[in-house]
Amino acid sequence: MTAISDAGGERTLHRTIDWKKTFWIASGVPPLVLFSIGGIAATVGTPSYIVWTLSILMGFAQSFTYAEIAGMFPNKSGGAPIYGASAWMRYGKIFGPLSVWSYWLAWSPVLSIGSGIAAGYVLSFLPADSVINTFNIPLFDLGFLKEGLSLRINSTFFLGAALLLLTFAIQHRGILRTAWFQTVVGILVTVPLLIVAIWPIVSGHVLTANLGPLVPLGDPKGAGYPFNGAWDKAGWTLFLGGMFIAAWSTYGFETAVNYTSELTNPATDTFKAIFFSGVLCLVIFILVPFTFQGALGVNAMLAPDIYSGMGVAQAMASMFGSAGVIYFLMVILLILALVLSIITAMAGSSRTLYQGSLDGWLPKYLSYVNEHGAPTRAMWTDLCFNLILLLMSDYVFVLAVSNCLYIIFNFINLNSGWLHRIDSPNVQRPWRAPNWLLGLGAVLSFVNMFFMGAGANIYGPTTLWLGLGGAVLIIPIFVWRHYIQDKGKFPAKMLSDLHVSAQALEERHAGWLPYLTVLGGVVIVAAAYWYFWT
């Protein structure tokens, strides 16, 4: 076991894993397709499998930018938001913490959403009218944010909380123990998921009639979604809403670069980890939605229980037969898949909090690690935050709001690739992306901002505003850390990791171009929102 040591002799993360273990830690991303497969079908209709295909192709193209910038910082953890944020430090102190904060708020809700759905599956084995299933204590009505939204305590909350504590216990022993657990569970989940994706195609259960006609549903502002939609303004709004929400799942394999400082050979393993994670996601995110729709038809995909995630197991079982044992095996598979996703999310998001604290962007208490090299205070922060989200009655709405933060992170960091090229041209890059791929990532960052402006409010009239409001919360947090705790100076280690001095940090080689980039992103969001929603 090799530990990363600092000048103060404090405990840090341990270098104990290779790219293969990192691949399995990130294997919790493919099952995210099951979180929102119903939500996208209920939004878009028949073209939903096209949405998934386009989205994962975009995510794969974007990942090459992340692979390059991750290799520049072999001693940093926390993933793309950390590596990308460093490129923006010359152009405004707030860009770094905004990147880190947006990423954490985007990824952390996987814990509550996944544990809530898993708890629901456990409860599904009990009679619907049992005391456990009917137990419900209303706490607060949030209908002013979205119709039907509320905070409540029920059995799902308690089971979900227990699952989060189990996840915490698994990761408490460090990244190597987590990697071994994820490898075993990842194999148990990935192989059956591939079978579910391929078998209905081979066996003839996928029907051409279920894959068309490729027209969206109806008016997104109406009470219901009729099937006589068209490729008009309303239809495109629905399609763009699907592209917006799919990004939360399909882009997520970038979490494979969150563990650079825990790799025994980061120079070669960082690229391998994200590339092969991306290949797996390409297969899953293209085939699973195609198979689901082709076998079930869009009518079945619009069922409320599939929208919530609770009907996915029954739908999967119907592709193999109606025997109760098949349904039972599918439920076990989905619970394991959800556990896989939860561990991936906690491992990645907690390291983002940890590194953000080390770099002087987030509160100091988050920089603690235990004797096993686990960032336990960051993990506790994740857990407590998600206990609040577990009280929510609509997990799809939580997902949509958090995805606004994810798009903001995506925009900042895809544009960090060319910023690093201009401002840090001599820093070693173990893997260098082709210029056209780096440029494509920058272009796609603006496309994603368009998706957000046009499609976020499909999931509630306050979705976009709550997402932007969540991003603004970083301002008082950063002001406290930087100007009160650190007296306006960044930690020396952060500057050395950036390969710059405090004086060089003031040099702005790219001139006004970064500011014009940010302005362009803001204009695109505002214009898309104005056109589609006013």
Short mmCIF file of C-alpha atoms in Angstrom, two decimals:
data_model
loop_
_atom_site.label_atom_id
_atom_site.label_comp_id
_atom_site.label_asym_id
_atom_site.label_seq_id
_atom_site.Cartn_x
_atom_site.Cartn_y
_atom_site.Cartn_z
CA MET A 1 0.00 0.00 0.00
CA THR A 2 1.43 3.36 -1.08
CA ALA A 3 0.15 6.47 0.69
CA ILE A 4 0.17 9.97 -0.69
CA SER A 5 2.11 11.96 1.88
CA ASP A 6 2.14 15.69 2.40
CA ALA A 7 4.61 17.99 4.10
CA GLY A 8 2.64 18.02 7.32
CA GLY A 9 2.58 14.27 7.65
CA GLU A 10 -1.21 14.16 7.67
CA ARG A 11 -3.14 11.10 6.60
CA THR A 12 -4.11 11.10 2.93
CA LEU A 13 -5.61 8.79 0.32
CA HIS A 14 -3.77 5.54 -0.48
CA ARG A 15 -2.47 4.37 -3.87
CA THR A 16 -3.84 0.84 -3.90
CA ILE A 17 -5.89 0.31 -7.08
CA ASP A 18 -5.29 -0.11 -10.81
CA TRP A 19 -7.52 0.80 -13.76
CA LYS A 20 -9.39 -2.52 -13.63
CA LYS A 21 -10.52 -1.92 -10.05
CA THR A 22 -11.39 1.64 -10.96
CA PHE A 23 -13.48 0.30 -13.85
CA TRP A 24 -15.51 -1.79 -11.42
CA ILE A 25 -15.88 1.05 -8.94
CA ALA A 26 -17.40 3.06 -11.81
CA SER A 27 -19.57 0.11 -12.91
CA GLY A 28 -22.41 1.57 -10.89
CA VAL A 29 -23.00 4.05 -13.73
CA PRO A 30 -24.62 1.71 -16.33
CA PRO A 31 -27.50 0.75 -13.97
CA LEU A 32 -28.41 4.46 -13.83
CA VAL A 33 -30.34 3.78 -17.04
CA LEU A 34 -32.94 2.10 -14.83
CA PHE A 35 -33.41 5.28 -12.76
CA SER A 36 -34.88 7.36 -15.57
CA ILE A 37 -35.80 4.98 -18.40
CA GLY A 38 -39.49 5.40 -17.52
CA GLY A 39 -39.19 9.14 -16.95
CA ILE A 40 -37.71 9.71 -20.41
CA ALA A 41 -40.27 7.44 -22.08
CA ALA A 42 -43.07 9.35 -20.31
CA THR A 43 -41.56 12.62 -21.53
CA VAL A 44 -40.58 11.88 -25.11
CA GLY A 45 -42.61 8.87 -26.18
CA THR A 46 -41.52 6.65 -29.06
CA PRO A 47 -38.22 8.45 -29.83
CA SER A 48 -36.95 7.84 -26.27
CA TYR A 49 -34.47 5.14 -27.37
CA ILE A 50 -33.06 7.65 -29.88
CA VAL A 51 -32.54 10.08 -26.99
CA TRP A 52 -30.51 7.49 -25.07
CA THR A 53 -28.36 6.68 -28.11
CA LEU A 54 -27.57 10.30 -28.94
CA SER A 55 -26.88 11.11 -25.29
CA ILE A 56 -24.36 8.32 -24.66
CA LEU A 57 -22.56 9.14 -27.93
CA MET A 58 -22.22 12.72 -26.69
CA GLY A 59 -21.02 11.51 -23.30
CA PHE A 60 -18.41 9.27 -24.90
CA ALA A 61 -17.08 12.12 -27.05
CA GLN A 62 -16.87 14.43 -24.02
CA SER A 63 -14.99 11.88 -21.93
CA PHE A 64 -11.77 12.34 -23.93
CA THR A 65 -11.43 15.89 -22.60
CA TYR A 66 -11.75 14.58 -19.06
CA ALA A 67 -9.20 11.84 -19.75
CA GLU A 68 -6.59 14.40 -20.83
CA ILE A 69 -6.99 16.85 -17.95
CA ALA A 70 -7.10 14.05 -15.36
CA GLY A 71 -3.65 12.88 -16.40
CA MET A 72 -2.22 16.34 -15.71
CA PHE A 73 -2.82 16.01 -11.96
CA PRO A 74 -1.68 12.56 -10.75
CA ASN A 75 -1.79 13.64 -7.09
CA LYS A 76 -5.35 14.95 -7.08
CA SER A 77 -8.56 13.08 -6.37
CA GLY A 78 -12.12 14.27 -6.90
CA GLY A 79 -12.40 13.88 -10.65
CA ALA A 80 -13.10 16.21 -13.55
CA PRO A 81 -14.52 19.10 -11.47
CA ILE A 82 -11.19 19.40 -9.65
CA TYR A 83 -9.00 19.06 -12.74
CA GLY A 84 -11.16 21.40 -14.79
CA ALA A 85 -11.67 23.97 -12.04
CA SER A 86 -7.93 24.56 -11.86
CA ALA A 87 -7.96 25.86 -15.44
CA TRP A 88 -10.39 28.63 -14.49
CA MET A 89 -8.54 29.90 -11.42
CA ARG A 90 -6.81 32.67 -13.39
CA TYR A 91 -10.16 34.07 -14.48
CA GLY A 92 -12.12 34.28 -11.26
CA LYS A 93 -11.90 32.62 -7.87
CA ILE A 94 -15.54 31.53 -7.93
CA PHE A 95 -15.21 29.22 -10.97
CA GLY A 96 -13.28 26.54 -9.06
CA PRO A 97 -15.70 26.15 -6.16
CA LEU A 98 -18.69 26.45 -8.52
CA SER A 99 -17.38 23.50 -10.53
CA VAL A 100 -16.80 21.35 -7.45
CA TRP A 101 -20.06 22.32 -5.76
CA SER A 102 -22.17 21.75 -8.88
CA TYR A 103 -20.64 18.32 -9.41
CA TRP A 104 -21.25 17.25 -5.84
CA LEU A 105 -24.87 18.46 -5.81
CA ALA A 106 -25.40 16.62 -9.10
CA TRP A 107 -23.89 13.27 -8.07
CA SER A 108 -24.82 13.06 -4.41
CA PRO A 109 -28.61 12.55 -4.97
CA VAL A 110 -27.84 9.17 -6.55
CA LEU A 111 -27.59 7.97 -2.96
CA SER A 112 -31.14 8.94 -2.00
CA ILE A 113 -32.73 8.07 -5.34
CA GLY A 114 -31.06 4.66 -5.51
CA SER A 115 -31.65 3.74 -1.88
CA GLY A 116 -35.27 4.90 -2.13
CA ILE A 117 -35.99 2.71 -5.15
CA ALA A 118 -34.15 -0.25 -3.60
CA ALA A 119 -36.18 0.13 -0.39
CA GLY A 120 -39.35 0.19 -2.48
CA TYR A 121 -38.41 -3.14 -4.05
CA VAL A 122 -37.84 -4.72 -0.66
CA LEU A 123 -41.23 -3.47 0.49
CA SER A 124 -42.88 -4.82 -2.67
CA PHE A 125 -42.57 -8.33 -1.23
CA LEU A 126 -45.06 -7.34 1.50
CA PRO A 127 -48.83 -6.92 0.96
CA ALA A 128 -49.71 -3.44 -0.29
CA ASP A 129 -52.15 -2.93 2.59
CA SER A 130 -49.73 -4.05 5.31
CA VAL A 131 -48.97 -1.67 8.16
CA ILE A 132 -45.38 -1.27 6.98
CA ASN A 133 -46.41 -0.27 3.46
CA THR A 134 -49.19 2.08 4.54
CA PHE A 135 -47.18 3.83 7.26
CA ASN A 136 -46.81 7.48 6.26
CA ILE A 137 -46.32 10.68 8.25
CA PRO A 138 -46.68 13.89 6.18
CA LEU A 139 -44.16 16.55 7.19
CA PHE A 140 -44.38 19.47 4.77
CA ASP A 141 -46.21 20.25 1.55
CA LEU A 142 -43.91 21.44 -1.25
CA GLY A 143 -46.64 21.87 -3.84
CA PHE A 144 -45.47 25.42 -4.48
CA LEU A 145 -42.37 23.90 -6.10
CA LYS A 146 -44.08 21.09 -7.99
CA GLU A 147 -47.60 19.74 -7.82
CA GLY A 148 -47.82 16.77 -5.47
CA LEU A 149 -44.31 17.23 -4.03
CA SER A 150 -43.97 16.85 -0.26
CA LEU A 151 -41.71 15.75 2.56
CA ARG A 152 -42.84 12.62 4.39
CA ILE A 153 -41.56 9.85 6.63
CA ASN A 154 -42.46 6.31 5.66
CA SER A 155 -40.95 2.84 5.61
CA THR A 156 -39.03 3.67 2.43
CA PHE A 157 -37.18 6.36 4.35
CA PHE A 158 -36.06 4.00 7.13
CA LEU A 159 -35.00 1.19 4.78
CA GLY A 160 -33.24 3.65 2.51
CA ALA A 161 -31.38 5.14 5.48
CA ALA A 162 -30.26 1.65 6.54
CA LEU A 163 -28.94 1.03 3.03
CA LEU A 164 -26.99 4.30 3.11
CA LEU A 165 -25.40 3.29 6.41
CA LEU A 166 -24.44 -0.07 4.90
CA THR A 167 -22.83 1.75 1.98
CA PHE A 168 -20.90 3.93 4.40
CA ALA A 169 -19.67 0.88 6.33
CA ILE A 170 -18.39 -0.80 3.13
CA GLN A 171 -16.36 2.28 2.16
CA HIS A 172 -15.09 3.02 5.66
CA ARG A 173 -12.24 0.51 5.19
CA GLY A 174 -10.80 2.39 2.21
CA ILE A 175 -10.81 2.33 -1.56
CA LEU A 176 -9.25 -1.13 -1.97
CA ARG A 177 -12.01 -2.81 0.08
CA THR A 178 -14.59 -0.81 -1.86
CA ALA A 179 -13.04 -1.87 -5.17
CA TRP A 180 -13.18 -5.58 -4.28
CA PHE A 181 -16.82 -5.29 -3.23
CA GLN A 182 -17.70 -3.39 -6.42
CA THR A 183 -15.90 -5.98 -8.55
CA VAL A 184 -17.98 -8.85 -7.16
CA VAL A 185 -21.28 -6.99 -7.27
CA GLY A 186 -20.40 -5.41 -10.62
CA ILE A 187 -19.96 -8.81 -12.26
CA LEU A 188 -23.20 -10.07 -10.68
CA VAL A 189 -25.05 -7.07 -12.11
CA THR A 190 -23.35 -6.35 -15.42
CA VAL A 191 -23.58 -9.84 -16.88
CA PRO A 192 -27.37 -10.21 -16.24
CA LEU A 193 -27.94 -6.64 -17.44
CA LEU A 194 -26.21 -7.51 -20.71
CA ILE A 195 -28.39 -10.61 -20.99
CA VAL A 196 -31.50 -8.50 -20.43
CA ALA A 197 -30.30 -6.14 -23.14
CA ILE A 198 -29.47 -8.80 -25.74
CA TRP A 199 -31.77 -11.78 -25.15
CA PRO A 200 -35.08 -10.15 -26.21
CA ILE A 201 -33.44 -9.12 -29.48
CA VAL A 202 -32.11 -12.62 -30.17
CA SER A 203 -35.35 -14.33 -29.11
CA GLY A 204 -37.54 -12.14 -31.31
CA HIS A 205 -39.37 -10.29 -28.52
CA VAL A 206 -38.33 -6.90 -29.92
CA LEU A 207 -41.02 -5.82 -32.40
CA THR A 208 -40.47 -3.26 -35.13
CA ALA A 209 -43.96 -1.87 -34.55
CA ASN A 210 -42.97 -0.79 -31.03
CA LEU A 211 -40.09 1.33 -32.32
CA GLY A 212 -42.16 3.77 -34.37
CA PRO A 213 -43.51 6.09 -35.51
CA LEU A 214 -40.76 8.45 -34.35
CA VAL A 215 -42.98 11.29 -33.21
CA PRO A 216 -42.98 12.80 -29.70
CA LEU A 217 -45.93 12.92 -27.34
CA GLY A 218 -48.14 15.96 -26.87
CA ASP A 219 -48.03 19.41 -25.29
CA PRO A 220 -45.56 19.47 -22.35
CA LYS A 221 -47.61 22.23 -20.70
CA GLY A 222 -50.84 20.25 -20.87
CA ALA A 223 -52.38 18.00 -18.23
CA GLY A 224 -51.59 14.84 -20.17
CA TYR A 225 -49.44 13.69 -23.04
CA PRO A 226 -51.58 12.61 -26.02
CA PHE A 227 -50.07 10.33 -28.63
CA ASN A 228 -50.77 12.63 -31.57
CA GLY A 229 -47.68 14.76 -31.07
CA ALA A 230 -45.66 16.25 -33.88
CA TRP A 231 -42.23 17.72 -34.52
CA ASP A 232 -43.46 21.20 -33.70
CA LYS A 233 -42.35 23.51 -30.90
CA ALA A 234 -44.11 21.40 -28.26
CA GLY A 235 -42.68 18.16 -29.64
CA TRP A 236 -39.15 19.50 -29.73
CA THR A 237 -39.55 20.76 -26.16
CA LEU A 238 -40.30 17.23 -25.05
CA PHE A 239 -37.39 15.77 -27.02
CA LEU A 240 -34.95 18.32 -25.61
CA GLY A 241 -36.29 17.60 -22.12
CA GLY A 242 -35.40 13.96 -22.70
CA MET A 243 -31.89 14.89 -23.86
CA PHE A 244 -31.51 17.04 -20.75
CA ILE A 245 -32.44 14.35 -18.23
CA ALA A 246 -30.57 11.53 -20.01
CA ALA A 247 -27.28 13.39 -19.54
CA TRP A 248 -27.44 12.75 -15.79
CA SER A 249 -27.01 9.03 -16.48
CA THR A 250 -25.15 8.73 -19.76
CA TYR A 251 -22.34 11.19 -18.99
CA GLY A 252 -21.75 9.73 -15.53
CA PHE A 253 -18.92 7.33 -16.36
CA GLU A 254 -16.54 10.30 -16.12
CA THR A 255 -16.51 9.34 -12.44
CA ALA A 256 -13.82 6.81 -13.42
CA VAL A 257 -11.23 9.63 -13.19
CA ASN A 258 -12.23 10.50 -9.61
CA TYR A 259 -9.59 8.17 -8.21
CA THR A 260 -6.43 9.38 -9.96
CA SER A 261 -4.57 9.95 -6.71
CA GLU A 262 -5.40 6.38 -5.60
CA LEU A 263 -4.09 4.69 -8.75
CA THR A 264 -0.75 2.93 -8.49
CA ASN A 265 0.11 4.09 -12.03
CA PRO A 266 -2.03 7.13 -12.88
CA ALA A 267 -0.06 7.98 -16.02
CA THR A 268 -1.41 4.96 -17.90
CA ASP A 269 -4.40 3.83 -15.86
CA THR A 270 -6.44 7.05 -15.89
CA PHE A 271 -7.20 6.89 -19.61
CA LYS A 272 -7.84 3.14 -19.55
CA ALA A 273 -10.32 3.48 -16.67
CA ILE A 274 -12.50 6.10 -18.35
CA PHE A 275 -12.22 4.62 -21.85
CA PHE A 276 -13.32 1.10 -20.94
CA SER A 277 -16.02 2.44 -18.60
CA GLY A 278 -17.26 4.43 -21.58
CA VAL A 279 -17.33 1.38 -23.83
CA LEU A 280 -19.45 -0.53 -21.30
CA CYS A 281 -21.82 2.42 -21.01
CA LEU A 282 -22.12 2.64 -24.80
CA VAL A 283 -23.38 -0.93 -24.91
CA ILE A 284 -25.77 -0.66 -21.96
CA PHE A 285 -27.24 2.77 -22.69
CA ILE A 286 -27.92 1.93 -26.33
CA LEU A 287 -29.21 -1.63 -26.00
CA VAL A 288 -31.27 -1.51 -22.78
CA PRO A 289 -33.63 1.36 -23.81
CA PHE A 290 -33.91 -0.15 -27.33
CA THR A 291 -34.80 -3.55 -25.91
CA PHE A 292 -37.24 -2.20 -23.32
CA GLN A 293 -39.22 -0.22 -25.86
CA GLY A 294 -39.00 -2.83 -28.58
CA ALA A 295 -40.29 -5.56 -26.27
CA LEU A 296 -42.81 -3.58 -24.22
CA GLY A 297 -44.03 -0.82 -26.51
CA VAL A 298 -44.35 2.81 -25.52
CA ASN A 299 -47.77 2.26 -23.89
CA ALA A 300 -46.26 -0.04 -21.30
CA MET A 301 -43.28 2.27 -20.87
CA LEU A 302 -45.66 5.09 -19.85
CA ALA A 303 -46.99 3.14 -16.85
CA PRO A 304 -46.62 5.17 -13.61
CA ASP A 305 -44.69 2.40 -11.86
CA ILE A 306 -42.05 2.38 -14.60
CA TYR A 307 -41.84 6.18 -14.39
CA SER A 308 -41.05 5.87 -10.67
CA GLY A 309 -38.66 2.95 -11.22
CA MET A 310 -40.74 0.45 -9.25
CA GLY A 311 -42.12 -1.36 -12.29
CA VAL A 312 -38.81 -2.00 -14.02
CA ALA A 313 -38.32 -5.44 -12.45
CA GLN A 314 -41.74 -6.66 -13.60
CA ALA A 315 -41.09 -5.29 -17.08
CA MET A 316 -37.75 -7.09 -17.26
CA ALA A 317 -39.32 -10.32 -16.00
CA SER A 318 -42.02 -10.15 -18.70
CA MET A 319 -39.33 -10.43 -21.37
CA PHE A 320 -38.34 -13.87 -20.03
CA GLY A 321 -41.69 -15.26 -18.88
CA SER A 322 -44.21 -14.59 -16.13
CA ALA A 323 -42.93 -17.08 -13.55
CA GLY A 324 -42.65 -15.67 -10.03
CA VAL A 325 -39.07 -16.89 -9.71
CA ILE A 326 -38.07 -14.74 -12.70
CA TYR A 327 -39.56 -11.66 -11.08
CA PHE A 328 -37.80 -12.47 -7.80
CA LEU A 329 -34.43 -12.79 -9.56
CA MET A 330 -35.02 -9.49 -11.38
CA VAL A 331 -35.77 -7.73 -8.10
CA ILE A 332 -32.56 -9.08 -6.56
CA LEU A 333 -30.66 -7.99 -9.67
CA LEU A 334 -32.07 -4.47 -9.47
CA ILE A 335 -31.37 -4.13 -5.76
CA LEU A 336 -27.75 -5.15 -6.36
CA ALA A 337 -27.57 -2.73 -9.31
CA LEU A 338 -28.85 0.08 -7.12
CA VAL A 339 -26.32 -0.73 -4.39
CA LEU A 340 -23.62 -0.66 -7.06
CA SER A 341 -24.75 2.82 -8.16
CA ILE A 342 -24.96 4.11 -4.60
CA ILE A 343 -21.40 3.03 -3.78
CA THR A 344 -20.10 4.55 -7.02
CA ALA A 345 -21.81 7.84 -6.17
CA MET A 346 -20.62 8.01 -2.57
CA ALA A 347 -17.05 7.06 -3.50
CA GLY A 348 -16.84 9.71 -6.19
CA SER A 349 -18.77 12.58 -4.63
CA SER A 350 -17.06 12.25 -1.24
CA ARG A 351 -13.65 12.51 -2.91
CA THR A 352 -14.80 15.64 -4.70
CA LEU A 353 -15.68 17.19 -1.34
CA TYR A 354 -12.37 16.02 0.11
CA GLN A 355 -10.20 17.47 -2.67
CA GLY A 356 -12.27 20.64 -2.81
CA SER A 357 -11.48 21.15 0.86
CA LEU A 358 -7.75 20.50 0.36
CA ASP A 359 -7.70 23.06 -2.46
CA GLY A 360 -9.29 25.77 -0.34
CA TRP A 361 -12.73 25.87 -1.96
CA LEU A 362 -14.88 24.01 0.58
CA PRO A 363 -14.95 23.89 4.42
CA LYS A 364 -11.78 22.61 6.08
CA TYR A 365 -13.44 19.82 8.05
CA LEU A 366 -13.99 17.86 4.80
CA SER A 367 -10.23 17.29 4.28
CA TYR A 368 -10.04 14.58 6.97
CA VAL A 369 -9.36 10.93 6.11
CA ASN A 370 -9.33 7.96 8.48
CA GLU A 371 -6.53 5.46 9.00
CA HIS A 372 -7.73 3.44 5.97
CA GLY A 373 -7.50 6.43 3.63
CA ALA A 374 -11.27 6.98 3.44
CA PRO A 375 -12.61 10.60 3.47
CA THR A 376 -15.10 9.81 6.21
CA ARG A 377 -16.21 13.36 7.05
CA ALA A 378 -17.08 13.93 3.40
CA MET A 379 -18.91 10.60 3.40
CA TRP A 380 -20.92 11.62 6.49
CA THR A 381 -21.81 14.87 4.75
CA ASP A 382 -23.06 12.90 1.76
CA LEU A 383 -25.10 10.62 3.97
CA CYS A 384 -26.75 13.36 6.04
CA PHE A 385 -27.64 15.42 2.97
CA ASN A 386 -29.29 12.40 1.36
CA LEU A 387 -31.31 11.57 4.44
CA ILE A 388 -33.09 14.87 3.77
CA LEU A 389 -33.58 14.02 0.09
CA LEU A 390 -35.00 10.62 1.10
CA LEU A 391 -37.94 12.49 2.62
CA MET A 392 -38.93 13.74 -0.86
CA SER A 393 -42.00 12.18 -2.48
CA ASP A 394 -40.80 12.59 -6.12
CA TYR A 395 -37.33 11.29 -6.93
CA VAL A 396 -37.56 12.18 -10.64
CA PHE A 397 -37.95 15.85 -9.68
CA VAL A 398 -34.86 15.58 -7.44
CA LEU A 399 -32.99 14.05 -10.37
CA ALA A 400 -34.03 16.88 -12.72
CA VAL A 401 -32.97 19.64 -10.33
CA SER A 402 -29.62 17.99 -9.65
CA ASN A 403 -29.05 17.61 -13.38
CA CYS A 404 -29.10 21.40 -13.79
CA LEU A 405 -26.02 21.43 -11.57
CA TYR A 406 -24.49 18.63 -13.62
CA ILE A 407 -24.88 20.62 -16.84
CA ILE A 408 -23.18 23.61 -15.20
CA PHE A 409 -20.26 21.39 -14.16
CA ASN A 410 -20.17 19.92 -17.66
CA PHE A 411 -19.94 23.37 -19.27
CA ILE A 412 -17.13 24.60 -17.02
CA ASN A 413 -15.03 21.48 -17.39
CA LEU A 414 -15.40 20.73 -21.08
CA ASN A 415 -14.09 24.22 -21.73
CA SER A 416 -11.21 23.67 -19.33
CA GLY A 417 -9.54 21.39 -21.87
CA TRP A 418 -8.61 24.16 -24.27
CA LEU A 419 -7.89 26.55 -21.38
CA HIS A 420 -5.28 24.13 -20.05
CA ARG A 421 -3.80 23.88 -23.55
CA ILE A 422 -3.38 27.67 -23.72
CA ASP A 423 -2.30 28.42 -20.15
CA SER A 424 -0.37 25.24 -19.28
CA PRO A 425 1.08 24.02 -22.58
CA ASN A 426 4.24 22.53 -21.04
CA VAL A 427 2.58 20.44 -18.33
CA GLN A 428 3.02 16.73 -19.02
CA ARG A 429 -0.04 14.99 -20.44
CA PRO A 430 0.28 11.18 -20.34
CA TRP A 431 -2.63 11.02 -22.79
CA ARG A 432 -3.40 13.89 -25.16
CA ALA A 433 -6.77 14.15 -26.91
CA PRO A 434 -6.83 14.90 -30.64
CA ASN A 435 -7.52 18.58 -31.26
CA TRP A 436 -10.81 17.88 -33.01
CA LEU A 437 -12.11 15.85 -30.05
CA LEU A 438 -11.13 18.59 -27.62
CA GLY A 439 -12.93 21.10 -29.81
CA LEU A 440 -15.96 18.85 -30.12
CA GLY A 441 -16.20 18.66 -26.32
CA ALA A 442 -16.23 22.44 -26.12
CA VAL A 443 -19.00 22.65 -28.73
CA LEU A 444 -21.06 20.02 -26.91
CA SER A 445 -20.80 22.04 -23.69
CA PHE A 446 -22.93 24.73 -25.38
CA VAL A 447 -25.33 22.12 -26.74
CA ASN A 448 -25.88 20.87 -23.19
CA MET A 449 -26.63 24.39 -21.97
CA PHE A 450 -29.26 24.57 -24.71
CA PHE A 451 -30.78 21.31 -23.48
CA MET A 452 -31.00 22.74 -19.97
CA GLY A 453 -32.66 26.00 -20.98
CA ALA A 454 -35.14 24.26 -23.26
CA GLY A 455 -35.89 21.08 -21.36
CA ALA A 456 -35.36 21.39 -17.60
CA ASN A 457 -38.82 22.74 -16.80
CA ILE A 458 -40.49 19.72 -18.38
CA TYR A 459 -40.08 18.14 -14.94
CA GLY A 460 -41.62 21.01 -12.99
CA PRO A 461 -42.04 24.77 -13.47
CA THR A 462 -39.35 25.56 -10.90
CA THR A 463 -36.73 22.99 -11.96
CA LEU A 464 -34.37 25.38 -13.75
CA TRP A 465 -34.63 28.08 -11.10
CA LEU A 466 -34.03 25.63 -8.25
CA GLY A 467 -30.98 24.28 -10.08
CA LEU A 468 -29.54 27.75 -10.59
CA GLY A 469 -30.37 28.62 -7.00
CA GLY A 470 -28.53 25.54 -5.80
CA ALA A 471 -25.44 26.68 -7.73
CA VAL A 472 -25.53 30.12 -6.08
CA LEU A 473 -25.34 28.53 -2.61
CA ILE A 474 -21.61 28.04 -3.11
CA ILE A 475 -20.97 31.78 -2.81
CA PRO A 476 -21.43 32.10 1.00
CA ILE A 477 -19.66 28.76 1.53
CA PHE A 478 -16.62 29.85 -0.48
CA VAL A 479 -16.58 33.32 1.07
CA TRP A 480 -16.44 31.73 4.53
CA ARG A 481 -13.61 29.35 3.61
CA HIS A 482 -11.46 31.63 1.47
CA TYR A 483 -11.86 35.07 2.98
CA ILE A 484 -12.57 34.26 6.64
CA GLN A 485 -10.74 31.00 7.31
CA ASP A 486 -7.86 31.40 4.81
CA LYS A 487 -7.64 35.22 4.78
CA GLY A 488 -7.91 35.41 1.00
CA LYS A 489 -5.03 33.02 0.17
CA PHE A 490 -5.17 29.60 -1.42
CA PRO A 491 -3.27 26.65 0.14
CA ALA A 492 0.30 26.42 -1.15
CA LYS A 493 -0.16 22.77 -2.08
CA MET A 494 -3.05 23.63 -4.35
CA LEU A 495 -0.87 26.08 -6.26
CA SER A 496 1.97 23.57 -6.59
CA ASP A 497 -0.46 20.95 -7.88
CA LEU A 498 -1.56 23.46 -10.50
CA HIS A 499 2.07 23.78 -11.61
CA VAL A 500 1.91 27.56 -11.10
CA SER A 501 3.12 30.10 -8.56
CA ALA A 502 0.90 32.65 -6.85
CA GLN A 503 2.27 35.27 -9.26
CA ALA A 504 1.63 33.11 -12.34
CA LEU A 505 -1.95 32.62 -11.17
CA GLU A 506 -2.56 36.27 -11.99
CA GLU A 507 -1.42 35.85 -15.61
CA ARG A 508 -4.29 35.47 -18.05
CA HIS A 509 -2.92 34.03 -21.25
CA ALA A 510 -6.32 33.40 -22.82
CA GLY A 511 -7.36 37.03 -22.35
CA TRP A 512 -11.09 37.68 -22.57
CA LEU A 513 -11.95 34.41 -24.29
CA PRO A 514 -12.96 32.57 -21.07
CA TYR A 515 -15.30 35.40 -20.09
CA LEU A 516 -16.88 35.39 -23.54
CA THR A 517 -17.31 31.62 -23.21
CA VAL A 518 -19.21 32.00 -19.94
CA LEU A 519 -21.32 34.81 -21.40
CA GLY A 520 -22.12 32.63 -24.39
CA GLY A 521 -23.30 29.80 -22.15
CA VAL A 522 -25.55 32.14 -20.15
CA VAL A 523 -27.03 33.63 -23.32
CA ILE A 524 -27.80 30.18 -24.74
CA VAL A 525 -29.62 29.07 -21.58
CA ALA A 526 -31.61 32.32 -21.43
CA ALA A 527 -32.49 32.25 -25.14
CA ALA A 528 -33.60 28.61 -25.04
CA TYR A 529 -35.72 29.20 -21.97
CA TRP A 530 -37.31 32.32 -23.50
CA TYR A 531 -38.13 30.60 -26.78
CA PHE A 532 -39.57 27.38 -25.37
CA TRP A 533 -41.19 28.56 -22.13
CA THR A 534 -42.39 32.15 -22.49
#
